CSV table of C-alpha atoms in Angstrom, one decimal:
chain,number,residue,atom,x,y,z
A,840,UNK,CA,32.6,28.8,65.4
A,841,UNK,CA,35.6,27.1,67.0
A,842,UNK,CA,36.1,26.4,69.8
A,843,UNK,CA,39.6,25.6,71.6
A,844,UNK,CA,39.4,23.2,74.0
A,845,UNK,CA,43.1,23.3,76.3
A,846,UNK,CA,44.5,21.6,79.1
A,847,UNK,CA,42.1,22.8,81.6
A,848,UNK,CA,39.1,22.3,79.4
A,849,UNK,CA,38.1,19.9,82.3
A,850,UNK,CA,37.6,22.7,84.2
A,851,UNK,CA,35.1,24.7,82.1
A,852,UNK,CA,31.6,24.8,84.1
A,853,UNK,CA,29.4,23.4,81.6
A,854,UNK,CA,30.2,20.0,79.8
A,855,UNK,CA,31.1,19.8,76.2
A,856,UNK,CA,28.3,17.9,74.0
A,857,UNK,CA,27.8,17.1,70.3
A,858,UNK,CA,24.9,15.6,70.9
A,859,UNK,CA,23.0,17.6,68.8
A,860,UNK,CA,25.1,16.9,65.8
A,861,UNK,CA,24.6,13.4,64.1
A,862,UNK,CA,27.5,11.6,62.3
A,863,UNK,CA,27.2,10.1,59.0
A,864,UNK,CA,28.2,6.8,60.7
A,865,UNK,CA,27.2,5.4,63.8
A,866,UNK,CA,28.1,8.1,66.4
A,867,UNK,CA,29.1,6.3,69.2
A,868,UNK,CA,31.6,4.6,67.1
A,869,UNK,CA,33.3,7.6,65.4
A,870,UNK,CA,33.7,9.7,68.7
A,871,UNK,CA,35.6,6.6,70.4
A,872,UNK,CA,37.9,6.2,67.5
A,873,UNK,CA,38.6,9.7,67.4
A,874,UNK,CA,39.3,10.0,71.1
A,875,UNK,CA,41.2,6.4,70.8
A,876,UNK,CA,43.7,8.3,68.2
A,877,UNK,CA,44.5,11.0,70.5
A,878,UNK,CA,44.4,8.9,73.5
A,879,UNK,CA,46.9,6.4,71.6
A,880,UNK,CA,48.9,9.7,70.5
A,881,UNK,CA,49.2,10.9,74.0
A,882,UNK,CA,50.4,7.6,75.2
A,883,UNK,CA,52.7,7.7,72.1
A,884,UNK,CA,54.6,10.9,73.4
A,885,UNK,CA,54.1,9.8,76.9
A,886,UNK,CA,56.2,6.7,76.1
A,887,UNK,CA,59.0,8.8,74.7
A,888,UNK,CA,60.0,10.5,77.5
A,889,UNK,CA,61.8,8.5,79.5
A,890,UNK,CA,63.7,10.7,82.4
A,891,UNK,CA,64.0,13.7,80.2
A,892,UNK,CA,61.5,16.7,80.4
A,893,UNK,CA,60.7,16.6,77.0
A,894,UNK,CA,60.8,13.9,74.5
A,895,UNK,CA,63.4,13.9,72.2
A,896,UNK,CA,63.1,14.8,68.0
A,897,UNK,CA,65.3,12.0,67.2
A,898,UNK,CA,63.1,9.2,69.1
A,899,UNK,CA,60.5,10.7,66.9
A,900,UNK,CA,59.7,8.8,63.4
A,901,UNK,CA,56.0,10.0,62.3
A,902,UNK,CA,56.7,7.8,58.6
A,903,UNK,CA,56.6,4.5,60.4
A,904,UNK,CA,53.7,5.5,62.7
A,905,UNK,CA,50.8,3.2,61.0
A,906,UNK,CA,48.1,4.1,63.1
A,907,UNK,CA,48.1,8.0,63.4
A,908,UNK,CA,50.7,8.9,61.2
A,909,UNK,CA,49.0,9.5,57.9
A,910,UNK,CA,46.8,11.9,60.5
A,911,UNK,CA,49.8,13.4,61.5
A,912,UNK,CA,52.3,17.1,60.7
A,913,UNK,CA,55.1,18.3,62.5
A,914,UNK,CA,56.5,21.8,62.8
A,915,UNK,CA,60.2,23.1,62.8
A,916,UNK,CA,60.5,26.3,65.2
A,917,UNK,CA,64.2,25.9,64.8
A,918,UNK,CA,64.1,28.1,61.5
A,919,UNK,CA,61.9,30.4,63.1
A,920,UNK,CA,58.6,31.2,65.4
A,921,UNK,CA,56.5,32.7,63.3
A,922,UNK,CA,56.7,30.6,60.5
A,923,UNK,CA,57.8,27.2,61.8
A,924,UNK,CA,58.5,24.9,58.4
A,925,UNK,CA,56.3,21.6,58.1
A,926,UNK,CA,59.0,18.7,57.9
A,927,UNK,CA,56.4,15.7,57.8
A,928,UNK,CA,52.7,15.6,56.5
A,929,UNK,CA,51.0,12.5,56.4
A,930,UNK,CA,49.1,11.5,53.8
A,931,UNK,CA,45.3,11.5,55.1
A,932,UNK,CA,46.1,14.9,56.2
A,933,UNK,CA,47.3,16.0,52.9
A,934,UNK,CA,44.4,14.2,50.6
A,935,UNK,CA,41.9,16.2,52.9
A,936,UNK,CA,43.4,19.6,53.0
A,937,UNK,CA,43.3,18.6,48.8
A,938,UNK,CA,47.2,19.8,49.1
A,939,UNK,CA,49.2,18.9,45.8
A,940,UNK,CA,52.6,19.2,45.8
A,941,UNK,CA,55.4,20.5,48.2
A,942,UNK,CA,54.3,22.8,51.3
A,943,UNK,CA,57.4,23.9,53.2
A,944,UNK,CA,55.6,26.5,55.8
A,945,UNK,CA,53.0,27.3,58.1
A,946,UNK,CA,52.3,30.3,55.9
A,947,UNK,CA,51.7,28.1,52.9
A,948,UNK,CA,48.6,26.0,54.5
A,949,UNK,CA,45.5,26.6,52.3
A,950,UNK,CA,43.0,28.8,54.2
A,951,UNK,CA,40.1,27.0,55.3
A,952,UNK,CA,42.0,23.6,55.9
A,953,UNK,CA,41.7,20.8,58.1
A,954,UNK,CA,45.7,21.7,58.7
A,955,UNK,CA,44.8,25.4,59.5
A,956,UNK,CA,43.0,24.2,62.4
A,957,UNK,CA,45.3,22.4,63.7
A,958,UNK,CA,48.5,25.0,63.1
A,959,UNK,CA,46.7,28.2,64.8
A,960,UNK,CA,47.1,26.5,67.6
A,961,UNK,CA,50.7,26.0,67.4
A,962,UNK,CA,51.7,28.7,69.5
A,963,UNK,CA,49.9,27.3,73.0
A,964,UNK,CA,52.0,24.7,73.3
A,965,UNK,CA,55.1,26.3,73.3
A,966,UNK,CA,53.1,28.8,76.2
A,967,UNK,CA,52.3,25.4,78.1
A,968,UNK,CA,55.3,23.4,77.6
A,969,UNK,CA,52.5,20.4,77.7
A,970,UNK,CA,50.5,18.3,75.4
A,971,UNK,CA,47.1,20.3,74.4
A,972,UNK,CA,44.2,18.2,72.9
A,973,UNK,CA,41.8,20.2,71.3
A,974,UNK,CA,38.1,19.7,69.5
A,975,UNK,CA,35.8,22.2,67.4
A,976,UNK,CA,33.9,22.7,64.1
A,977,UNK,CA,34.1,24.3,60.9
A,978,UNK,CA,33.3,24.9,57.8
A,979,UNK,CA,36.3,23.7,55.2
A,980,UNK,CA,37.5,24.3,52.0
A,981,UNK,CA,35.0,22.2,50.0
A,982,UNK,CA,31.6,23.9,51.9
A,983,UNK,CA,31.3,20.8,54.5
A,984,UNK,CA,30.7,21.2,57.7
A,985,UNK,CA,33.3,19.2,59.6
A,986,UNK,CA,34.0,17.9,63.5
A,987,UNK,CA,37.7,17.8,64.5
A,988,UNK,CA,39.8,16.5,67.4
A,989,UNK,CA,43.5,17.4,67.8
A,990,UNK,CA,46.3,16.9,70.4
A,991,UNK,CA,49.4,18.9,69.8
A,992,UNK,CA,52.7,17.9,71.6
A,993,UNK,CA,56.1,19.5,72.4
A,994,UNK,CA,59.6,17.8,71.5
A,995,UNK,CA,63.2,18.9,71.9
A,996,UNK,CA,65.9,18.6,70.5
A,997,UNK,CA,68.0,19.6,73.6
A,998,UNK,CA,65.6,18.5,76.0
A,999,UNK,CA,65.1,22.3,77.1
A,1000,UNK,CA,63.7,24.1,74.0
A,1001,UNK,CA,60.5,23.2,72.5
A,1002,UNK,CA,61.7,23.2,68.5
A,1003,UNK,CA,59.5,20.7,67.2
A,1004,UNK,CA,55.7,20.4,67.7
A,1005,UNK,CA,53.9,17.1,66.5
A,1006,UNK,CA,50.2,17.4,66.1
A,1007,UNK,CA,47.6,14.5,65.2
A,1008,UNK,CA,43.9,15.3,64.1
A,1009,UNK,CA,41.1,13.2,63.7
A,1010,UNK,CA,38.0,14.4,62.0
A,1011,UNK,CA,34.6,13.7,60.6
A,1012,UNK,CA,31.9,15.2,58.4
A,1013,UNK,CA,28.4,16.3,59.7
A,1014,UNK,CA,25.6,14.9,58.0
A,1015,UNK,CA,23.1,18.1,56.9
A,1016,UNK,CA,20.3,19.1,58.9
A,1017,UNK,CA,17.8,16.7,57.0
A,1018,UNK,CA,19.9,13.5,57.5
A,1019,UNK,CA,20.5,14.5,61.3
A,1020,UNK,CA,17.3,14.7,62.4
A,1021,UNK,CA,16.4,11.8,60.6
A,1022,UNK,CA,19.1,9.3,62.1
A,1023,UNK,CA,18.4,11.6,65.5
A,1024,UNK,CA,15.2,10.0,65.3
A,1025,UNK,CA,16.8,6.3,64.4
A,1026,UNK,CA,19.0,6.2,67.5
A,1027,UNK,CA,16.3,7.5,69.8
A,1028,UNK,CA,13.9,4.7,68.7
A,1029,UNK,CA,17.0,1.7,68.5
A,1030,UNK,CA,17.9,2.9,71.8
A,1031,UNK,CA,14.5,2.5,73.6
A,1032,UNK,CA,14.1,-1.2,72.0
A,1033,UNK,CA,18.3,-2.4,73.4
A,1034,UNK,CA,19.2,-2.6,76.4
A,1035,UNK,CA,22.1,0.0,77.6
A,1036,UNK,CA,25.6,-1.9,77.6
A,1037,UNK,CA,28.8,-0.6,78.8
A,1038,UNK,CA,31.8,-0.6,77.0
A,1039,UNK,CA,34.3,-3.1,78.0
A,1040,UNK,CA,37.3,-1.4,78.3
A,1041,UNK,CA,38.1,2.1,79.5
A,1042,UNK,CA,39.1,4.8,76.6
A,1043,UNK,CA,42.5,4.3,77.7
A,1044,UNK,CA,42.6,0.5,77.4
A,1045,UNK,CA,45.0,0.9,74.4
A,1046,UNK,CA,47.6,2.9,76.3
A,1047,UNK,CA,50.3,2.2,78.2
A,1048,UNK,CA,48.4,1.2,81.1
A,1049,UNK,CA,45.9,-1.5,79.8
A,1050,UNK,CA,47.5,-3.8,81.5
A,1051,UNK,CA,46.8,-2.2,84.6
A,1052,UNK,CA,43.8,-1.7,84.6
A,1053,UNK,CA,42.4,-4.6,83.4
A,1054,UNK,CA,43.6,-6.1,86.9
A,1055,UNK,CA,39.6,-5.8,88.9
A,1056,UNK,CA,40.8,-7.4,91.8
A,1057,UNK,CA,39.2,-7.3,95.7
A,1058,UNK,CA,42.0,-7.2,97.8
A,1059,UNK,CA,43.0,-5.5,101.1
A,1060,UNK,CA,47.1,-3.8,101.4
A,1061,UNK,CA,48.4,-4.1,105.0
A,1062,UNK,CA,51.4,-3.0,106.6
A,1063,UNK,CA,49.9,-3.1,110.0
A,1064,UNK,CA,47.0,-2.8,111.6
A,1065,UNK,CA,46.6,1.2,111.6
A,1066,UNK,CA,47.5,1.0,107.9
A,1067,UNK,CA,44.6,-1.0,106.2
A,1068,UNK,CA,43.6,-0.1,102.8
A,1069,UNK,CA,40.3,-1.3,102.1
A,1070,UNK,CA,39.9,-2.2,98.0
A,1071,UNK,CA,37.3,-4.5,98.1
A,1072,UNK,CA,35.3,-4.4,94.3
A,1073,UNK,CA,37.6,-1.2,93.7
A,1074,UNK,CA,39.7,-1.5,89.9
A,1075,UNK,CA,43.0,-1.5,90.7
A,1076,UNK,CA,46.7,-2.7,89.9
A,1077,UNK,CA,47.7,-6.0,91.8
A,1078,UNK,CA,48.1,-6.6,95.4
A,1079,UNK,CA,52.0,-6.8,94.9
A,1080,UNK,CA,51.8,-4.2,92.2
A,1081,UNK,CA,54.6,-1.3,92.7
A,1082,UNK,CA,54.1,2.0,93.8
A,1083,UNK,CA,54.9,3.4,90.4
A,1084,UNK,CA,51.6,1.2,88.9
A,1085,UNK,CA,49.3,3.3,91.2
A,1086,UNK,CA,50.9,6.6,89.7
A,1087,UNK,CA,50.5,4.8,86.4
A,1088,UNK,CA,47.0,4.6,86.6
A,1089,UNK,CA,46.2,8.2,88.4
A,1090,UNK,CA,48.3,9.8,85.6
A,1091,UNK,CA,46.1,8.1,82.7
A,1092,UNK,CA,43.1,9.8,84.9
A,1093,UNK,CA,44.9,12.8,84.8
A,1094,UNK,CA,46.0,12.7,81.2
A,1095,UNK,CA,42.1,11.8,80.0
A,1096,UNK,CA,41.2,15.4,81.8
A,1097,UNK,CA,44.3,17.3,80.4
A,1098,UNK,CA,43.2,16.8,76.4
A,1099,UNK,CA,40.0,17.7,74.8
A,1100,UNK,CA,38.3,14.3,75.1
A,1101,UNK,CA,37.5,14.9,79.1
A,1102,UNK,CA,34.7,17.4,79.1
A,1103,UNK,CA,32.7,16.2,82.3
A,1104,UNK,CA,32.9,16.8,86.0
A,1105,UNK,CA,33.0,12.9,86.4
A,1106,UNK,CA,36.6,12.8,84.6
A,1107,UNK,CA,38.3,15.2,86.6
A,1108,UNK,CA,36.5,14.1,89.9
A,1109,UNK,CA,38.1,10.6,88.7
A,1110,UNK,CA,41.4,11.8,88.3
A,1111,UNK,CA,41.2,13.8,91.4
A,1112,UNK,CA,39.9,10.3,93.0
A,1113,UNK,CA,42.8,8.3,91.7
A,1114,UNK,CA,45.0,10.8,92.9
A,1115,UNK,CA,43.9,10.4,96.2
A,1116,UNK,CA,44.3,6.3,96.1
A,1117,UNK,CA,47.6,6.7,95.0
A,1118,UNK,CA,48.3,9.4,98.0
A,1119,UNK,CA,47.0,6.6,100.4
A,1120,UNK,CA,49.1,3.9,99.2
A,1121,UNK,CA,52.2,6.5,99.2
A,1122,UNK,CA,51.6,7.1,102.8
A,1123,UNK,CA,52.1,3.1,103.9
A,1124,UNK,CA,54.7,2.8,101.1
A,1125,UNK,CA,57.0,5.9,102.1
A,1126,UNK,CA,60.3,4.8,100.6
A,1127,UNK,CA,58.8,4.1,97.2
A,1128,UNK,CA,56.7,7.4,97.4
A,1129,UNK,CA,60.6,9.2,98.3
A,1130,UNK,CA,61.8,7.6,95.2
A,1131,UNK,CA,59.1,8.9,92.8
A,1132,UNK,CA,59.4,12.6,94.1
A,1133,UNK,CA,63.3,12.0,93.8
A,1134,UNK,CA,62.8,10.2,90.0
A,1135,UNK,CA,60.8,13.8,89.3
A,1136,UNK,CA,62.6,15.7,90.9
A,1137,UNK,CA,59.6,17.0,92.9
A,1138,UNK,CA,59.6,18.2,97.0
A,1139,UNK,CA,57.4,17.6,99.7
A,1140,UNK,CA,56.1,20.6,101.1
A,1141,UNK,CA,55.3,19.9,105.1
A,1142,UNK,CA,52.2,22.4,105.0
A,1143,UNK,CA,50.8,21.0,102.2
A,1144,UNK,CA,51.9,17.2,101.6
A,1145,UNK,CA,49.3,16.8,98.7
A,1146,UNK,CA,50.7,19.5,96.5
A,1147,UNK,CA,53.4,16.8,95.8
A,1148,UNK,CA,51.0,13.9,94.8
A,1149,UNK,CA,49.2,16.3,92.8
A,1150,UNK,CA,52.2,17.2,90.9
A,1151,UNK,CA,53.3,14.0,91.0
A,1152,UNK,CA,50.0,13.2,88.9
A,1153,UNK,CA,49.3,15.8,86.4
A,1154,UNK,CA,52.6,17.4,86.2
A,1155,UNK,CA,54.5,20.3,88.0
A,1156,UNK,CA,53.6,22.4,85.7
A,1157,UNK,CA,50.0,22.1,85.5
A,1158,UNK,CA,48.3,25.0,86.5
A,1159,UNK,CA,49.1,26.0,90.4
A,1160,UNK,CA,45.3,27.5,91.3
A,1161,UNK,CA,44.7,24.1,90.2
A,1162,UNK,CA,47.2,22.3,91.5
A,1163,UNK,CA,46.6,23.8,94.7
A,1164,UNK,CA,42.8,22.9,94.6
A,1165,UNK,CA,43.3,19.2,93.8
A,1166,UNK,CA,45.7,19.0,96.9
A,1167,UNK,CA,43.0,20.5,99.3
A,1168,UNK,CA,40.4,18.1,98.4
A,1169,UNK,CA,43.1,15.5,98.9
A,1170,UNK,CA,43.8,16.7,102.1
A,1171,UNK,CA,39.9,16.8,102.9
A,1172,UNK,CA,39.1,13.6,102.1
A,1173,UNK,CA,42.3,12.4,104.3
A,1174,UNK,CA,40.8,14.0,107.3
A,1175,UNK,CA,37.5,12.4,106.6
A,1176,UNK,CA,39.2,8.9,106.6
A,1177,UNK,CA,37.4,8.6,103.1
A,1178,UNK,CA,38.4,4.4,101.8
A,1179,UNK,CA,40.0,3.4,98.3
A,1180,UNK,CA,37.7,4.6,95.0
A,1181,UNK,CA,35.3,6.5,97.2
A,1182,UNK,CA,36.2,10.4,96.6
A,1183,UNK,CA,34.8,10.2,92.8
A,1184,UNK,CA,31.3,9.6,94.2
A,1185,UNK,CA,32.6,11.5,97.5
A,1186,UNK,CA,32.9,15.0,95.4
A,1187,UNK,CA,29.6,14.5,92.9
A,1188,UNK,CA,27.0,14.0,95.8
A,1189,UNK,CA,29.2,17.2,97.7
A,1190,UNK,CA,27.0,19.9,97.3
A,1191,UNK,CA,28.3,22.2,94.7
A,1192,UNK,CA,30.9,19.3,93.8
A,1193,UNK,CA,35.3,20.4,94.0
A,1194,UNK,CA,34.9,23.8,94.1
A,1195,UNK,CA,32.6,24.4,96.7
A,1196,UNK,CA,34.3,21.4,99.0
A,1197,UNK,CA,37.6,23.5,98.4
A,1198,UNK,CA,35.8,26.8,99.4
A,1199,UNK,CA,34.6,24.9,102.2
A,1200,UNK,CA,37.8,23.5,103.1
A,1201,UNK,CA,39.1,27.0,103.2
A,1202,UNK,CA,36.8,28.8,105.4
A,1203,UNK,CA,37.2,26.1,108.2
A,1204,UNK,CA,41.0,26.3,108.4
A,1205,UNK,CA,40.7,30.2,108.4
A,1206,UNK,CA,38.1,29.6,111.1
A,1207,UNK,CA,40.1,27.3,113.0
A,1208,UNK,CA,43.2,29.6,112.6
A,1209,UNK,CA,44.6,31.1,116.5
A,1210,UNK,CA,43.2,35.1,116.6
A,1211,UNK,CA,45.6,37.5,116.0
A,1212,UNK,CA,47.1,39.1,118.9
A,1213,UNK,CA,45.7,42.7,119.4
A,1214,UNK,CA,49.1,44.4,119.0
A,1215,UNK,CA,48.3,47.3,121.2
A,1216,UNK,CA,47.1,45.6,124.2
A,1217,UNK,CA,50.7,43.4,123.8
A,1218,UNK,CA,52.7,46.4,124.1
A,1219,UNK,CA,50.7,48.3,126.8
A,1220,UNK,CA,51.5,44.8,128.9
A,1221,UNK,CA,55.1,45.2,127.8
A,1222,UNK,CA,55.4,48.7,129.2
A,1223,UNK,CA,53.4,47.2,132.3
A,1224,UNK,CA,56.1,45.3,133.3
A,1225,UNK,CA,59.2,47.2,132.2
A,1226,UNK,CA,61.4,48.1,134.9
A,1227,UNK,CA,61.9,51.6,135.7
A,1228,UNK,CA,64.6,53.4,134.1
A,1229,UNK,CA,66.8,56.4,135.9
A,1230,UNK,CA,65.6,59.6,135.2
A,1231,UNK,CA,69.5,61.0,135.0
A,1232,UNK,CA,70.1,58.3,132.4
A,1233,UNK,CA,67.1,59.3,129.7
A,1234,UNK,CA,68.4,60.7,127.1
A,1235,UNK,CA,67.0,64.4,126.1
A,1236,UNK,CA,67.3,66.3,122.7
A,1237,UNK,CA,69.2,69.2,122.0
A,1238,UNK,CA,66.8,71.3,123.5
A,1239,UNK,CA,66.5,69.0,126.8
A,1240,UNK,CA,63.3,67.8,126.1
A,1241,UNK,CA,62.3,64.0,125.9
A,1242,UNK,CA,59.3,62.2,125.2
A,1243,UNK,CA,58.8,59.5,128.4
A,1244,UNK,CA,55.9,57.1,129.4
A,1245,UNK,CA,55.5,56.7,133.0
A,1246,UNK,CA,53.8,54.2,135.2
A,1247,UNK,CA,52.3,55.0,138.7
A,1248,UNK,CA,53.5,52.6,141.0
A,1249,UNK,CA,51.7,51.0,143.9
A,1250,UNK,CA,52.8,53.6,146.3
A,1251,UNK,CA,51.0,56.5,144.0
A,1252,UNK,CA,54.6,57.3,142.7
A,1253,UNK,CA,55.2,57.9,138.8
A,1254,UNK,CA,58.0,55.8,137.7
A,1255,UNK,CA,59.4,56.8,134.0
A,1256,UNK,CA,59.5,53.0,132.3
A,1257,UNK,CA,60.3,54.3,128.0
A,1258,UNK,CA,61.3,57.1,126.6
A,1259,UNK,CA,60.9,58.0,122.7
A,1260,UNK,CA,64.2,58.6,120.7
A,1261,UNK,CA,65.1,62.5,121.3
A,1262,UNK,CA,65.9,62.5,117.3
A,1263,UNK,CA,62.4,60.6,116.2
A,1264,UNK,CA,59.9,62.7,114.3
A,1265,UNK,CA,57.3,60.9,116.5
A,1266,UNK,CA,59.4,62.2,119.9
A,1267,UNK,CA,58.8,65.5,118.0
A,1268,UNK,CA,55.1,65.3,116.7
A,1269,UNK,CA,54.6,64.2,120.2
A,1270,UNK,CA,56.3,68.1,121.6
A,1271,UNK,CA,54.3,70.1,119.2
A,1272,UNK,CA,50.7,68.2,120.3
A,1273,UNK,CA,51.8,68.7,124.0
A,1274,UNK,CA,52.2,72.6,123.4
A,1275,UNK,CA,49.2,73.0,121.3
């Protein structure tokens, strides 16, 4: 059964695991190619966009795209939503799907296709206005069972209208049950005899900020003494690096956690982490941080400074319960004085990890909040120390009658200090409980 995987899907409680299911080729191999396509795909679109919103359909040209353009389709909405026409297919795409021929619409995809899984999808990303990776199974045309990755992503033609959607999909066939368990059994016993190694580069080495991160440098930023930011062993841009480097990297975090490859904790606690380094390099850098928020033409909110980093890093318009939890553990882990690279580990040894720091986080500032007032003790005080009014100048209904509220004074005298409106349907509710 399928299963969509969005740009939340970091979110999700439980992580997302094939584990079970042997490749035909070496497995770690095929899932880091698959996730370096999208990854590289991502970074693709990423690199389009320049100062617009959107990327535009004329910077777009899938034909000369080596690398993921035979994997590639894109979609014209501009002749219609429900049946957007397919302008480009690329040829892997087409040789799987075993499409001969010309295929002008969605409607026209072959049931059961590689290219239906990726078009039933078409209609989220015009809802999110955002990239959306993607990852399931299925069963295709031919009877095989098959494993899939996809990212689609929005372009415009006016920089306002999603018309165009691009989509690149990765997949691979499952070895049956037999074969499975037996190289299930081969990898178990390989893996007990070699020693566990470490990739060298991070899945986003390829994209547009490899050279980044492949800067591990110990190094200390000061502006002063009360503004020391300790980066000693932590991975990070230069020491003279700008501002803009730091958002660099905390927006690859974020972008690894938005598509379907991120499906742990670890990833968005990373992002969130990054996030958080950037924020504290903002704060000693607070003309470069104004020029960001100008360049994206997103406000600081005085209550809640980290809502702007936040956006700054996944996007303002990522969701806002989100949005709004990311900035809270931000804000946390400012008041805790937490140091460069440490909120990652800071939030997986947290008891009940993000969520229960931000319901944590919560419930003190509620505690913390000043009691309400009791409002009926305020206005019994008010009328305490009203000054006396002239019984000649209260005015009386048409009947003479009015509702007053008199104080004894100190010399046992009653002194009339409010009246009720002689026209008020409490002045008369008042009258008739009187008579009663």
């Amino acid at each position: 059964m399928d299963t969509l995987r969005g740009h939340d899907a970091a979110n999700d409680e439980d992580d997302f695991d094939y584990a079970g299911d042997a490749l035909i080729e070496t497995p770690p191999a095929v899932i880091s190619d698959e996730r370096r396509m999208q990854v590289r795909a991502y970074n693709y679109w990423a690199s389009l966009l320049g100062d617009r919103v959107l990327p535009s359909i004329e910077d777009l040209n899938p034909d000369q795209l080596e690398d993921f353009g035979p994997h590639a389709v894109l979609l014209d909405f501009s002749v219609g939503m429900d049946n957007p026409a397919i302008v480009y297919l690329g040829t892997a795409l087409r040789a799987e799907c075993e499409i001969e021929g010309t295929i002008d619409y969605i409607d026209d995809v072959p049931a059961r296709s590689l290219l239906s899984r990726l078009t039933d999808h078409y209609l989220q990303i015009i809802a999110n206005a955002a990239p959306i990776g993607f990852e399931a199974e299925f069963v295709n045309q031919r009877g095989a069972e098959i494993m899939y990755r996809g990212i689609l992503m929005p372009f415009s033609s006016d920089d306002e209208t999603i018309d165009f959607v691009f989509g690149v999909i990765n997949w691979k066939e499952l070895a049956s049950r037999s074969l499975s368990d037996a190289l299930e059994l081969e990898v178990d016993e390989a893996m007990r005899s070699v020693p566990t190694t470490r990739d060298a580069a991070p899945i986003w080495a390829d994209g547009p900020a490899a050279d980044q991160q492949s800067n591990s440098l110990a190094f200390e930023i000061e502006e002063d003494e009360d503004d020391t930011l300790d980066l000693a062993g932590m991975e990070c841009p230069t020491q003279d690096a700008p501002l803009a480097d730091w958002l660099a990297l905390a927006r690859d975090g974020a972008a690894r956690v938005r598509i379907s490859e991120a499906r742990s904790h670890a990833a968005l606690y990373r992002a969130v982490s990054l996030s958080y380094d950037f924020a504290q390099v903002a704060q000693i850098r607070p003309d470069d941080y104004a020029e960001l928020l100008h360049d994206y033409g997103i406000k600081a909110q005085a209550r809640s400074p980290m809502t702007a980093v936040i956006k700054l890093v996944f996007g303002a318009t990522y969701d806002k319960t989100r949005i709004t939890e990311y900035a809270t553990a931000l804000e946390h882990a400012l008041a805790a004085r937490l140091s460069v690279g440490s909120l990652a580990a800071y939030l997986s040894a947290y008891a009940g990890g993000l969520k229960a720091l931000v319901r944590d986080e919560r419930a003190l500032r509620r505690s913390e909040k000043p009691a309400k007032p009791d409002r009926r003790q305020v206005a019994r005080d008010a009328v305490k120390a009203a000054v006396a009014l002239d019984p000649v100048a209260v005015a009386t209904d048409a009947d003479g009658l009015a509702v007053v509220i008199a104080r004894r004074e100190a010399d046992g005298t009653l002194a009339i200090v409010a009246a009720l409106p002689g026209d008020s349907d409490l002045n008369q509710r008042v009258i008739s409980a009187a008579a009663r």
